Amino acid sequence: MEARTPSIRDVAQAAGVSQQTVSRVLNNHPSVRPSTRADVQQAIERLGYRRNAAARALASKHTNILGATVTNPQMFGPSGALLAIDRAARQAGFWLSVAFIRNQTAADMDDTLHHFLDLGAEGVVVIAPNPATLDAASAMAGKIPMVLATSGQSTLPAVDNDQAAGARAAVEHLIGLGHRRIGHIAGADDEFHATIRQQAWLDALAQAGLEPGPCLRGDWLPASGYAAGRQLLADGDLPTAVFVAND
């Protein structure tokens, strides 16, 4: 016969306290004496008690789950964002559930958000690097609390790095070194970050009274950067410096 999973009642009996006291220990309530807390924790370890997340959520009306969606998790930027989101969630006492948005359509986003709703997620962070993902997320606004990680314009709450300031600083650094013909290897043409960084390159050159050097486009992957570098060499008439949209 399969062993019965220990319950909070079993812990209370083993520790010689009430179930309410065990609950207070589990919830880190300050009103429990240190000696009592130690007795309860020892009983928990001895019995191998594990909290029932579903029962806890039902009683508290909170699951402490946040959702996050990403379109290209293999890329450094989105994966770094996911790590930061997870770190912030853990610090706030939440766990992160991640879903990959493949088709970047409203229907795909709707399916994903309903999945999070079924999990009882209390909110979702949508990493929206391009207009398709942003539009899909915006169409689903109101179904679940949502924050966007994007450089796109939206009426929803959104956070992002200052893409333009970072790009300008890079180009201005090259100008400060004395370069007067600066080229650019841009990112994917359908992504907000690539568009903003390319425009900042142009703006920094214009402010310095310089004409832009050659511009080639990649797709954020190392192979495309390598191909663009070879193309610059093959074309001849090289710029003296190149601002690249990513590493």
Coordinates of C-alpha atoms in Angstrom, one line a residue:
M1 CA 0.0 0.0 0.0
E2 CA 1.3 3.4 -0.9
A3 CA 2.3 5.5 2.1
R4 CA 0.0 8.4 3.0
T5 CA 1.3 11.9 2.4
P6 CA 1.7 13.6 5.8
S7 CA -0.7 16.5 6.5
I8 CA -0.6 19.6 8.5
R9 CA -2.5 17.7 11.2
D10 CA 0.2 15.1 11.4
V11 CA 2.8 17.8 11.8
A12 CA 0.7 19.4 14.6
Q13 CA 0.4 16.1 16.4
A14 CA 4.1 15.3 16.1
A15 CA 5.1 18.7 17.4
G16 CA 2.4 18.8 20.1
V17 CA 0.9 22.1 18.9
S18 CA -2.3 23.2 17.1
Q19 CA -2.7 23.2 13.4
Q20 CA -3.0 27.0 13.6
T21 CA 0.5 27.1 15.1
V22 CA 1.9 25.0 12.3
S23 CA 0.2 27.3 9.8
R24 CA 1.8 30.3 11.5
V25 CA 5.2 28.7 11.3
L26 CA 4.7 27.9 7.6
N27 CA 3.8 31.5 6.9
N28 CA 6.6 32.8 9.0
H29 CA 4.3 34.6 11.4
P30 CA 6.3 36.6 14.1
S31 CA 4.1 35.6 17.0
V32 CA 5.5 32.0 17.3
R33 CA 8.1 31.4 20.1
P34 CA 11.5 30.3 18.7
S35 CA 11.4 27.0 20.7
T36 CA 7.9 26.2 19.2
R37 CA 9.1 27.1 15.7
A38 CA 12.0 24.8 16.1
D39 CA 9.8 21.9 17.3
V40 CA 7.4 22.4 14.3
Q41 CA 10.3 22.6 11.8
Q42 CA 11.8 19.4 13.2
A43 CA 8.5 17.6 12.9
I44 CA 8.2 18.9 9.3
E45 CA 11.6 17.5 8.4
R46 CA 11.0 14.2 10.2
L47 CA 7.7 13.5 8.5
G48 CA 8.8 14.9 5.1
Y49 CA 5.8 17.2 5.0
R50 CA 5.3 19.3 1.9
R51 CA 2.9 22.2 1.5
N52 CA 0.0 21.6 -0.8
A53 CA 0.2 24.6 -3.2
A54 CA -3.2 24.0 -4.6
A55 CA -4.9 24.0 -1.2
R56 CA -2.9 27.0 -0.1
A57 CA -3.9 28.9 -3.2
L58 CA -7.6 28.0 -2.6
A59 CA -7.5 29.2 0.9
S60 CA -5.5 32.4 0.4
K61 CA -6.8 33.3 -3.1
H62 CA -3.2 33.7 -4.2
T63 CA -1.0 31.3 -6.2
N64 CA 2.2 33.4 -6.1
I65 CA 2.7 32.5 -9.8
L66 CA 3.6 35.0 -12.5
G67 CA 3.7 34.2 -16.2
A68 CA 6.2 35.4 -18.7
T69 CA 6.1 35.1 -22.5
V70 CA 9.1 35.2 -24.9
T71 CA 9.3 34.8 -28.7
N72 CA 13.0 33.9 -29.0
P73 CA 14.5 32.6 -25.8
Q74 CA 17.7 31.4 -27.5
M75 CA 18.7 35.0 -27.9
F76 CA 20.9 36.7 -25.3
G77 CA 18.6 39.7 -24.8
P78 CA 15.3 37.9 -24.1
S79 CA 17.1 35.2 -22.0
G80 CA 18.7 37.9 -19.9
A81 CA 15.4 39.6 -19.5
L82 CA 13.8 36.3 -18.3
L83 CA 16.6 35.8 -15.8
A84 CA 16.0 39.3 -14.4
I85 CA 12.2 38.8 -14.3
D86 CA 12.7 35.5 -12.4
R87 CA 15.1 37.1 -10.0
A88 CA 12.7 39.9 -9.2
A89 CA 9.8 37.5 -8.9
R90 CA 11.6 35.3 -6.4
Q91 CA 12.6 38.3 -4.3
A92 CA 8.9 39.2 -4.1
G93 CA 7.9 35.6 -3.2
F94 CA 6.6 34.6 -6.6
W95 CA 7.5 31.7 -9.0
L96 CA 7.8 32.3 -12.7
S97 CA 6.1 30.2 -15.4
V98 CA 7.5 30.7 -18.9
A99 CA 5.7 30.2 -22.3
F100 CA 7.2 30.4 -25.8
I101 CA 5.1 32.4 -28.2
R102 CA 5.8 30.8 -31.6
N103 CA 3.4 32.4 -34.1
Q104 CA 3.2 35.9 -32.5
T105 CA -0.5 36.2 -33.3
A106 CA -3.5 37.3 -31.1
A107 CA -4.8 33.7 -31.2
D108 CA -1.4 32.3 -29.9
M109 CA -1.2 35.0 -27.3
D110 CA -4.8 34.3 -26.2
D111 CA -4.0 30.6 -25.8
T112 CA -1.0 31.4 -23.7
L113 CA -2.8 33.9 -21.5
H114 CA -5.6 31.4 -20.9
H115 CA -3.0 28.8 -19.9
F116 CA -1.7 31.3 -17.3
L117 CA -5.2 32.0 -16.1
D118 CA -5.8 28.2 -15.7
L119 CA -2.6 28.1 -13.6
G120 CA -4.0 30.9 -11.5
A121 CA -1.1 33.3 -12.5
E122 CA -1.6 36.6 -10.8
G123 CA 0.0 38.6 -13.7
V124 CA 2.1 38.2 -16.8
V125 CA 5.2 39.9 -18.3
V126 CA 5.2 39.9 -22.1
I127 CA 8.6 40.3 -23.7
A128 CA 7.5 42.0 -27.0
P129 CA 10.5 42.7 -29.3
N130 CA 8.4 43.4 -32.4
P131 CA 5.1 44.9 -33.6
A132 CA 3.5 41.5 -34.0
T133 CA 4.0 40.4 -30.4
L134 CA 3.1 43.9 -29.1
D135 CA -0.2 43.9 -31.1
A136 CA -1.0 40.4 -29.9
A137 CA -0.4 41.3 -26.3
S138 CA -2.3 44.6 -26.6
A139 CA -5.3 42.8 -28.0
M140 CA -5.5 40.6 -24.9
A141 CA -5.2 43.4 -22.4
G142 CA -7.7 43.3 -19.6
K143 CA -7.8 39.5 -19.3
I144 CA -5.0 39.4 -16.8
P145 CA -2.7 42.0 -15.2
M146 CA 0.1 42.6 -17.8
V147 CA 3.4 44.4 -18.1
L148 CA 5.3 44.6 -21.3
A149 CA 9.1 44.5 -21.7
T150 CA 9.4 46.4 -25.0
S151 CA 10.6 49.5 -26.7
G152 CA 7.3 49.7 -28.7
Q153 CA 4.6 52.2 -28.0
S154 CA 1.7 50.9 -26.0
T155 CA -1.0 52.0 -23.6
L156 CA -0.1 49.1 -21.4
P157 CA 2.5 49.5 -18.6
A158 CA 6.0 48.9 -20.1
V159 CA 9.6 48.8 -19.1
D160 CA 12.8 48.7 -21.2
N161 CA 16.4 49.9 -21.3
D162 CA 17.0 53.3 -23.0
Q163 CA 18.0 51.9 -26.4
A164 CA 18.5 55.2 -28.0
A165 CA 20.8 56.6 -25.3
G166 CA 22.9 53.5 -25.3
A167 CA 23.4 53.5 -29.1
R168 CA 24.1 57.3 -29.1
A169 CA 26.8 56.8 -26.4
A170 CA 28.5 54.1 -28.5
V171 CA 28.5 56.2 -31.7
E172 CA 29.6 59.4 -29.8
H173 CA 32.5 57.4 -28.3
L174 CA 33.7 56.5 -31.8
I175 CA 33.3 60.1 -32.9
G176 CA 35.3 61.2 -29.9
L177 CA 38.1 58.9 -30.9
G178 CA 38.3 60.9 -34.2
H179 CA 36.3 58.7 -36.5
R180 CA 34.5 60.5 -39.3
R181 CA 33.1 57.7 -41.4
I182 CA 31.3 55.2 -39.2
G183 CA 29.3 52.3 -40.6
H184 CA 26.6 50.2 -38.9
I185 CA 25.6 46.6 -38.8
A186 CA 22.0 46.6 -37.8
G187 CA 19.7 44.0 -36.2
A188 CA 16.6 42.3 -37.5
D189 CA 14.5 44.8 -39.4
D190 CA 11.2 43.9 -37.7
E191 CA 12.4 44.5 -34.2
F192 CA 12.1 47.6 -32.1
H193 CA 15.6 47.6 -30.7
A194 CA 17.2 47.4 -34.1
T195 CA 15.1 50.3 -35.5
I196 CA 15.8 52.5 -32.5
R197 CA 19.6 51.7 -32.4
Q198 CA 19.9 52.4 -36.2
Q199 CA 18.1 55.7 -35.8
A200 CA 20.3 56.7 -32.9
W201 CA 23.4 56.0 -35.1
L202 CA 22.0 58.3 -37.7
D203 CA 21.0 61.0 -35.2
A204 CA 24.5 61.0 -33.5
L205 CA 26.2 61.3 -36.9
A206 CA 23.9 64.1 -38.0
Q207 CA 24.4 66.0 -34.8
A208 CA 28.2 65.8 -35.4
G209 CA 27.7 66.9 -39.1
L210 CA 28.8 63.5 -40.4
E211 CA 27.5 61.4 -43.3
P212 CA 26.6 57.8 -42.4
G213 CA 28.9 55.1 -43.5
P214 CA 27.7 51.8 -45.0
C215 CA 24.8 50.0 -43.3
L216 CA 24.3 46.3 -43.5
R217 CA 21.6 44.3 -41.7
G218 CA 21.9 41.1 -39.6
D219 CA 19.5 39.1 -37.5
W220 CA 21.1 39.2 -34.0
L221 CA 23.0 35.9 -34.6
P222 CA 26.8 35.7 -34.7
A223 CA 26.7 34.2 -38.2
S224 CA 25.0 37.2 -39.7
G225 CA 27.5 39.6 -38.1
Y226 CA 30.3 37.5 -39.5
A227 CA 28.7 37.6 -43.0
A228 CA 28.2 41.4 -42.7
G229 CA 31.8 41.9 -41.7
R230 CA 33.0 39.8 -44.7
Q231 CA 30.6 41.9 -47.0
L232 CA 32.2 45.1 -45.7
L233 CA 35.6 43.8 -46.6
A234 CA 34.5 42.5 -50.0
D235 CA 32.9 45.9 -50.9
G236 CA 36.0 47.8 -50.2
D237 CA 35.9 51.5 -49.3
L238 CA 35.8 50.6 -45.6
P239 CA 34.7 52.9 -42.9
T240 CA 37.2 53.6 -40.1
A241 CA 34.8 52.3 -37.5
V242 CA 31.6 50.3 -37.2
F243 CA 28.8 50.6 -34.7
V244 CA 27.2 47.1 -34.4
A245 CA 23.7 46.7 -33.0
N246 CA 24.7 43.8 -30.7
D247 CA 27.6 41.6 -29.9

